[in-house]
């Protein structure tokens, strides 16, 4: 699983179409190299091939190879040293998870590569103590699904999830057991509705005892709390979800491309 940290922009010097093409592929390259490290093809203490050699082996661009290598660095499996090369430092990745988001599709991909183990599913009336986002819906019965999300290896939990589903969609099927995608994906499939906008708020707070226990963390440990609101094309709320992550296992990466120029820059140009 990925190691959380402050991360650089792997594609800072690539134009937009290169980034779009490289992003999915660098993940595949990183997984292949990771598998080869884990199998001993590249043992601990040994070196990976150079960037140019990897470009030739995979028939990939320099940007794609660099992004794949950087991902393995964040996993704690390799270390890049000038004039020495890229050395394998661990046969297994460190615990943690990194979520890289640039568009709605990235959240869809995140859901597709993780699994939510459902802990409970029940109807709750929205009361005065509900999240402020739900205050316009007081008195309504919303479906609340609680669970723990894990990665591809179903190992250490990535986060605690609490999903509030609008009454119009509380009959959603497939959310009674482990969910391989996401609740909003199930809603889209079954109700012919499309999530067109996701509003997100992130803040840091300590983990309460009950959530900390589910995540295998001590009560009071630092946590990253992410609130997401999923809305349809008319702006209507479909669901609201909380994701609570142990801070030491998770990082959130976002790349913002500048698509406009200042008035002074336009004049100078």
mmCIF file of C-alpha atoms in Angstrom:
data_model
loop_
_atom_site.group_PDB
_atom_site.id
_atom_site.type_symbol
_atom_site.label_atom_id
_atom_site.label_comp_id
_atom_site.label_asym_id
_atom_site.label_seq_id
_atom_site.Cartn_x
_atom_site.Cartn_y
_atom_site.Cartn_z
ATOM 1 C CA UNK A 1 0.000 0.000 0.000
ATOM 2 C CA UNK A 2 1.119 3.526 -0.609
ATOM 3 C CA UNK A 3 3.019 5.612 1.889
ATOM 4 C CA UNK A 4 1.520 8.954 2.862
ATOM 5 C CA UNK A 5 3.755 12.004 2.535
ATOM 6 C CA UNK A 6 4.086 15.433 0.958
ATOM 7 C CA UNK A 7 4.456 14.609 -2.689
ATOM 8 C CA UNK A 8 5.906 16.403 -5.713
ATOM 9 C CA UNK A 9 4.145 16.925 -9.018
ATOM 10 C CA UNK A 10 5.390 14.013 -11.157
ATOM 11 C CA UNK A 11 4.197 15.759 -14.331
ATOM 12 C CA UNK A 12 5.165 19.359 -13.630
ATOM 13 C CA UNK A 13 7.033 19.651 -16.925
ATOM 14 C CA UNK A 14 4.593 17.658 -19.052
ATOM 15 C CA UNK A 15 1.734 19.163 -21.004
ATOM 16 C CA UNK A 16 -1.878 18.188 -20.349
ATOM 17 C CA UNK A 17 -2.229 15.462 -22.968
ATOM 18 C CA UNK A 18 0.961 13.752 -21.770
ATOM 19 C CA UNK A 19 -0.387 13.734 -18.222
ATOM 20 C CA UNK A 20 -3.685 12.245 -19.301
ATOM 21 C CA UNK A 21 -1.928 9.464 -21.208
ATOM 22 C CA UNK A 22 0.704 8.765 -18.561
ATOM 23 C CA UNK A 23 -1.362 8.640 -15.384
ATOM 24 C CA UNK A 24 -3.056 5.265 -15.903
ATOM 25 C CA UNK A 25 0.059 3.671 -17.367
ATOM 26 C CA UNK A 26 2.521 4.675 -14.658
ATOM 27 C CA UNK A 27 0.342 2.814 -12.157
ATOM 28 C CA UNK A 28 0.699 -0.352 -14.230
ATOM 29 C CA UNK A 29 4.465 0.094 -14.467
ATOM 30 C CA UNK A 30 4.726 0.704 -10.726
ATOM 31 C CA UNK A 31 2.706 -2.435 -9.980
ATOM 32 C CA UNK A 32 4.874 -4.522 -12.318
ATOM 33 C CA UNK A 33 8.097 -3.255 -10.756
ATOM 34 C CA UNK A 34 6.647 -3.719 -7.282
ATOM 35 C CA UNK A 35 5.761 -7.338 -8.103
ATOM 36 C CA UNK A 36 9.280 -7.941 -9.406
ATOM 37 C CA UNK A 37 10.803 -6.493 -6.238
ATOM 38 C CA UNK A 38 8.506 -8.613 -4.061
ATOM 39 C CA UNK A 39 9.387 -11.765 -6.038
ATOM 40 C CA UNK A 40 13.126 -11.125 -5.720
ATOM 41 C CA UNK A 41 13.820 -10.244 -9.343
ATOM 42 C CA UNK A 42 15.302 -7.047 -7.916
ATOM 43 C CA UNK A 43 16.524 -8.021 -4.416
ATOM 44 C CA UNK A 44 17.006 -5.685 -1.474
ATOM 45 C CA UNK A 45 20.361 -3.963 -1.869
ATOM 46 C CA UNK A 46 20.306 -4.377 -5.623
ATOM 47 C CA UNK A 47 19.555 -1.724 -8.204
ATOM 48 C CA UNK A 48 16.695 -1.127 -10.596
ATOM 49 C CA UNK A 49 17.579 -0.541 -14.259
ATOM 50 C CA UNK A 50 18.203 3.088 -15.196
ATOM 51 C CA UNK A 51 15.352 5.305 -16.361
ATOM 52 C CA UNK A 52 16.494 4.978 -19.963
ATOM 53 C CA UNK A 53 16.644 1.187 -19.688
ATOM 54 C CA UNK A 54 13.135 1.077 -18.196
ATOM 55 C CA UNK A 55 11.859 3.365 -20.959
ATOM 56 C CA UNK A 56 13.201 0.880 -23.488
ATOM 57 C CA UNK A 57 11.920 -2.197 -21.635
ATOM 58 C CA UNK A 58 8.369 -0.879 -21.307
ATOM 59 C CA UNK A 59 8.276 1.242 -24.447
ATOM 60 C CA UNK A 60 7.213 4.111 -22.177
ATOM 61 C CA UNK A 61 7.988 7.802 -21.948
ATOM 62 C CA UNK A 62 10.412 9.305 -19.453
ATOM 63 C CA UNK A 63 7.506 11.004 -17.632
ATOM 64 C CA UNK A 64 5.696 7.695 -17.193
ATOM 65 C CA UNK A 65 8.783 5.865 -15.916
ATOM 66 C CA UNK A 66 9.670 8.684 -13.518
ATOM 67 C CA UNK A 67 6.144 8.696 -12.106
ATOM 68 C CA UNK A 68 6.260 4.913 -11.579
ATOM 69 C CA UNK A 69 9.630 5.151 -9.833
ATOM 70 C CA UNK A 70 8.445 8.013 -7.636
ATOM 71 C CA UNK A 71 5.474 5.913 -6.583
ATOM 72 C CA UNK A 72 7.816 3.121 -5.447
ATOM 73 C CA UNK A 73 9.878 5.705 -3.557
ATOM 74 C CA UNK A 74 6.733 6.778 -1.693
ATOM 75 C CA UNK A 75 6.010 3.128 -0.943
ATOM 76 C CA UNK A 76 9.398 2.963 0.779
ATOM 77 C CA UNK A 77 10.610 0.174 -1.511
ATOM 78 C CA UNK A 78 13.397 2.025 -3.335
ATOM 79 C CA UNK A 79 15.724 4.978 -2.838
ATOM 80 C CA UNK A 80 17.179 7.207 -5.532
ATOM 81 C CA UNK A 81 20.748 8.394 -4.906
ATOM 82 C CA UNK A 82 22.668 10.690 -7.280
ATOM 83 C CA UNK A 83 25.633 8.970 -8.978
ATOM 84 C CA UNK A 84 24.645 5.675 -7.353
ATOM 85 C CA UNK A 85 21.316 4.805 -8.944
ATOM 86 C CA UNK A 86 17.981 3.483 -7.731
ATOM 87 C CA UNK A 87 18.533 0.974 -4.924
ATOM 88 C CA UNK A 88 15.921 -1.471 -3.606
ATOM 89 C CA UNK A 89 15.506 -0.829 0.127
ATOM 90 C CA UNK A 90 12.556 -3.081 1.058
ATOM 91 C CA UNK A 91 10.807 -6.133 -0.370
ATOM 92 C CA UNK A 92 7.438 -4.978 0.957
ATOM 93 C CA UNK A 93 5.705 -1.620 0.859
ATOM 94 C CA UNK A 94 5.213 0.441 3.992
ATOM 95 C CA UNK A 95 1.722 0.725 5.407
ATOM 96 C CA UNK A 96 -0.385 3.640 4.297
ATOM 97 C CA UNK A 97 -2.404 4.951 1.383
ATOM 98 C CA UNK A 98 -2.142 7.874 -0.983
ATOM 99 C CA UNK A 99 -5.170 9.196 -2.850
ATOM 100 C CA UNK A 100 -4.336 11.267 -5.929
ATOM 101 C CA UNK A 101 -7.335 13.241 -7.166
ATOM 102 C CA UNK A 102 -7.695 15.560 -10.132
ATOM 103 C CA UNK A 103 -11.238 14.807 -11.277
ATOM 104 C CA UNK A 104 -14.363 12.812 -10.352
ATOM 105 C CA UNK A 105 -13.030 9.810 -12.266
ATOM 106 C CA UNK A 106 -10.117 9.527 -9.825
ATOM 107 C CA UNK A 107 -12.543 8.920 -6.959
ATOM 108 C CA UNK A 108 -14.299 6.295 -9.079
ATOM 109 C CA UNK A 109 -10.948 4.583 -9.631
ATOM 110 C CA UNK A 110 -10.169 4.770 -5.910
ATOM 111 C CA UNK A 111 -13.481 3.052 -5.130
ATOM 112 C CA UNK A 112 -12.838 0.399 -7.787
ATOM 113 C CA UNK A 113 -9.472 -0.578 -6.270
ATOM 114 C CA UNK A 114 -10.647 -0.733 -2.647
ATOM 115 C CA UNK A 115 -13.342 -2.644 -0.779
ATOM 116 C CA UNK A 116 -15.753 -1.521 1.927
ATOM 117 C CA UNK A 117 -16.543 -4.090 4.610
ATOM 118 C CA UNK A 118 -20.054 -3.190 5.787
ATOM 119 C CA UNK A 119 -20.457 -3.113 9.579
ATOM 120 C CA UNK A 120 -24.039 -1.872 9.818
ATOM 121 C CA UNK A 121 -26.927 -0.630 7.705
ATOM 122 C CA UNK A 122 -29.938 1.108 9.222
ATOM 123 C CA UNK A 123 -32.435 3.953 8.775
ATOM 124 C CA UNK A 124 -31.857 7.075 10.860
ATOM 125 C CA UNK A 125 -33.916 10.191 11.260
ATOM 126 C CA UNK A 126 -31.986 13.363 10.545
ATOM 127 C CA UNK A 127 -31.999 15.335 13.795
ATOM 128 C CA UNK A 128 -30.628 18.558 15.213
ATOM 129 C CA UNK A 129 -27.284 16.918 15.925
ATOM 130 C CA UNK A 130 -26.749 15.806 12.311
ATOM 131 C CA UNK A 131 -24.021 17.200 10.098
ATOM 132 C CA UNK A 132 -24.930 20.757 8.968
ATOM 133 C CA UNK A 133 -25.127 19.518 5.361
ATOM 134 C CA UNK A 134 -28.149 17.432 6.394
ATOM 135 C CA UNK A 135 -30.020 20.145 8.320
ATOM 136 C CA UNK A 136 -32.360 20.929 5.383
ATOM 137 C CA UNK A 137 -33.543 17.314 5.603
ATOM 138 C CA UNK A 138 -34.454 17.148 9.299
ATOM 139 C CA UNK A 139 -37.185 14.611 10.072
ATOM 140 C CA UNK A 140 -36.420 12.497 7.009
ATOM 141 C CA UNK A 141 -35.270 8.869 7.276
ATOM 142 C CA UNK A 142 -31.914 8.388 5.562
ATOM 143 C CA UNK A 143 -30.096 5.106 5.001
ATOM 144 C CA UNK A 144 -26.823 5.056 6.973
ATOM 145 C CA UNK A 145 -24.144 2.546 6.012
ATOM 146 C CA UNK A 146 -21.070 2.154 8.228
ATOM 147 C CA UNK A 147 -17.983 0.233 7.234
ATOM 148 C CA UNK A 148 -14.224 -0.054 6.992
ATOM 149 C CA UNK A 149 -12.435 0.273 3.646
ATOM 150 C CA UNK A 150 -9.353 -1.780 2.777
ATOM 151 C CA UNK A 151 -6.997 -1.893 -0.192
ATOM 152 C CA UNK A 152 -6.327 -4.568 -2.772
ATOM 153 C CA UNK A 153 -4.539 -6.815 -0.264
ATOM 154 C CA UNK A 154 -7.420 -6.534 2.274
ATOM 155 C CA UNK A 155 -4.835 -5.813 4.960
ATOM 156 C CA UNK A 156 -4.597 -2.786 7.239
ATOM 157 C CA UNK A 157 -7.756 -0.617 7.045
ATOM 158 C CA UNK A 158 -7.480 2.537 4.950
ATOM 159 C CA UNK A 159 -10.379 4.356 6.572
ATOM 160 C CA UNK A 160 -13.677 4.263 8.404
ATOM 161 C CA UNK A 161 -16.681 5.100 6.189
ATOM 162 C CA UNK A 162 -20.078 6.465 7.160
ATOM 163 C CA UNK A 163 -22.435 6.999 4.234
ATOM 164 C CA UNK A 164 -25.779 8.818 4.450
ATOM 165 C CA UNK A 165 -28.041 8.008 1.483
ATOM 166 C CA UNK A 166 -30.958 10.264 0.484
ATOM 167 C CA UNK A 167 -34.379 8.650 1.114
ATOM 168 C CA UNK A 168 -35.048 8.512 -2.647
ATOM 169 C CA UNK A 169 -32.222 5.977 -2.974
ATOM 170 C CA UNK A 170 -32.362 4.126 0.347
ATOM 171 C CA UNK A 171 -33.590 0.988 -1.432
ATOM 172 C CA UNK A 172 -30.184 0.565 -3.042
ATOM 173 C CA UNK A 173 -29.207 -3.098 -3.298
ATOM 174 C CA UNK A 174 -25.754 -4.562 -2.826
ATOM 175 C CA UNK A 175 -24.885 -2.472 0.225
ATOM 176 C CA UNK A 176 -25.790 -5.190 2.709
ATOM 177 C CA UNK A 177 -22.422 -6.886 2.448
ATOM 178 C CA UNK A 178 -18.881 -6.085 1.309
ATOM 179 C CA UNK A 179 -18.959 -3.430 -1.419
ATOM 180 C CA UNK A 180 -16.326 -3.789 -4.114
ATOM 181 C CA UNK A 181 -16.953 -0.343 -5.599
ATOM 182 C CA UNK A 182 -18.848 2.436 -3.817
ATOM 183 C CA UNK A 183 -22.351 3.187 -2.638
ATOM 184 C CA UNK A 184 -22.787 6.048 -5.094
ATOM 185 C CA UNK A 185 -21.727 3.727 -7.926
ATOM 186 C CA UNK A 186 -24.486 1.283 -6.914
ATOM 187 C CA UNK A 187 -26.990 4.165 -6.809
ATOM 188 C CA UNK A 188 -26.004 5.327 -10.298
ATOM 189 C CA UNK A 189 -26.477 1.832 -11.692
ATOM 190 C CA UNK A 190 -29.849 1.155 -10.087
ATOM 191 C CA UNK A 191 -31.610 4.528 -10.175
ATOM 192 C CA UNK A 192 -30.483 5.981 -13.512
ATOM 193 C CA UNK A 193 -28.998 9.016 -11.792
ATOM 194 C CA UNK A 194 -25.544 10.473 -12.372
ATOM 195 C CA UNK A 195 -23.146 12.025 -9.879
ATOM 196 C CA UNK A 196 -21.950 15.165 -11.654
ATOM 197 C CA UNK A 197 -20.370 17.098 -8.775
ATOM 198 C CA UNK A 198 -18.599 16.149 -5.577
ATOM 199 C CA UNK A 199 -18.077 18.780 -2.885
ATOM 200 C CA UNK A 200 -15.340 17.976 -0.401
ATOM 201 C CA UNK A 201 -14.187 19.340 2.952
ATOM 202 C CA UNK A 202 -11.079 18.053 4.759
ATOM 203 C CA UNK A 203 -10.054 18.712 8.339
ATOM 204 C CA UNK A 204 -7.775 17.173 10.953
ATOM 205 C CA UNK A 205 -9.058 15.863 14.296
ATOM 206 C CA UNK A 206 -8.267 13.146 16.814
ATOM 207 C CA UNK A 207 -9.768 9.681 16.345
ATOM 208 C CA UNK A 208 -12.516 8.825 18.864
ATOM 209 C CA UNK A 209 -12.152 5.497 20.660
ATOM 210 C CA UNK A 210 -14.730 3.564 18.606
ATOM 211 C CA UNK A 211 -13.323 4.577 15.214
ATOM 212 C CA UNK A 212 -9.724 4.204 16.400
ATOM 213 C CA UNK A 213 -10.456 0.602 17.449
ATOM 214 C CA UNK A 214 -11.830 -0.227 13.993
ATOM 215 C CA UNK A 215 -8.693 1.193 12.382
ATOM 216 C CA UNK A 216 -6.270 -0.492 14.768
ATOM 217 C CA UNK A 217 -5.116 2.830 16.190
ATOM 218 C CA UNK A 218 -4.947 4.221 19.748
ATOM 219 C CA UNK A 219 -7.769 6.527 20.795
ATOM 220 C CA UNK A 220 -6.820 10.151 20.296
ATOM 221 C CA UNK A 221 -4.413 9.461 17.429
ATOM 222 C CA UNK A 222 -4.306 12.053 14.651
ATOM 223 C CA UNK A 223 -6.901 11.553 11.939
ATOM 224 C CA UNK A 224 -7.822 13.062 8.594
ATOM 225 C CA UNK A 225 -11.581 13.551 8.206
ATOM 226 C CA UNK A 226 -12.982 13.933 4.683
ATOM 227 C CA UNK A 227 -16.612 14.904 4.111
ATOM 228 C CA UNK A 228 -17.919 14.414 0.561
ATOM 229 C CA UNK A 229 -21.271 15.452 -0.843
ATOM 230 C CA UNK A 230 -22.350 13.723 -4.052
ATOM 231 C CA UNK A 231 -24.803 15.725 -6.169
ATOM 232 C CA UNK A 232 -26.696 15.128 -9.400
ATOM 233 C CA UNK A 233 -26.785 17.413 -12.448
ATOM 234 C CA UNK A 234 -29.436 19.612 -10.785
ATOM 235 C CA UNK A 235 -27.358 20.012 -7.618
ATOM 236 C CA UNK A 236 -29.567 17.722 -5.523
ATOM 237 C CA UNK A 237 -27.796 15.796 -2.767
ATOM 238 C CA UNK A 238 -27.632 12.045 -3.494
ATOM 239 C CA UNK A 239 -25.464 11.032 -0.556
ATOM 240 C CA UNK A 240 -23.106 12.446 2.040
ATOM 241 C CA UNK A 241 -20.128 10.391 3.159
ATOM 242 C CA UNK A 242 -17.473 10.621 5.844
ATOM 243 C CA UNK A 243 -14.070 8.981 5.371
ATOM 244 C CA UNK A 244 -11.879 8.982 8.468
ATOM 245 C CA UNK A 245 -8.213 8.070 7.943
ATOM 246 C CA UNK A 246 -5.342 7.522 10.383
ATOM 247 C CA UNK A 247 -3.056 10.458 9.567
ATOM 248 C CA UNK A 248 0.098 8.328 9.578
ATOM 249 C CA UNK A 249 -1.284 5.975 6.909
ATOM 250 C CA UNK A 250 -2.833 8.386 4.467
ATOM 251 C CA UNK A 251 -1.948 11.315 2.255
ATOM 252 C CA UNK A 252 -4.096 13.276 -0.154
ATOM 253 C CA UNK A 253 -2.562 14.479 -3.386
ATOM 254 C CA UNK A 254 -4.111 17.025 -5.717
ATOM 255 C CA UNK A 255 -2.648 18.591 -8.852
ATOM 256 C CA UNK A 256 -4.201 21.875 -9.992
ATOM 257 C CA UNK A 257 -3.446 22.912 -13.554
ATOM 258 C CA UNK A 258 -3.504 26.628 -14.341
ATOM 259 C CA UNK A 259 -5.634 27.165 -17.442
ATOM 260 C CA UNK A 260 -5.688 30.967 -17.472
ATOM 261 C CA UNK A 261 -3.130 33.767 -17.555
ATOM 262 C CA UNK A 262 -3.163 37.017 -15.628
ATOM 263 C CA UNK A 263 -3.985 40.263 -17.417
ATOM 264 C CA UNK A 264 -0.339 41.387 -17.175
ATOM 265 C CA UNK A 265 0.849 38.092 -18.683
ATOM 266 C CA UNK A 266 -1.627 38.467 -21.552
ATOM 267 C CA UNK A 267 -0.439 41.997 -22.220
ATOM 268 C CA UNK A 268 3.219 40.948 -22.100
ATOM 269 C CA UNK A 269 2.452 38.098 -24.476
#
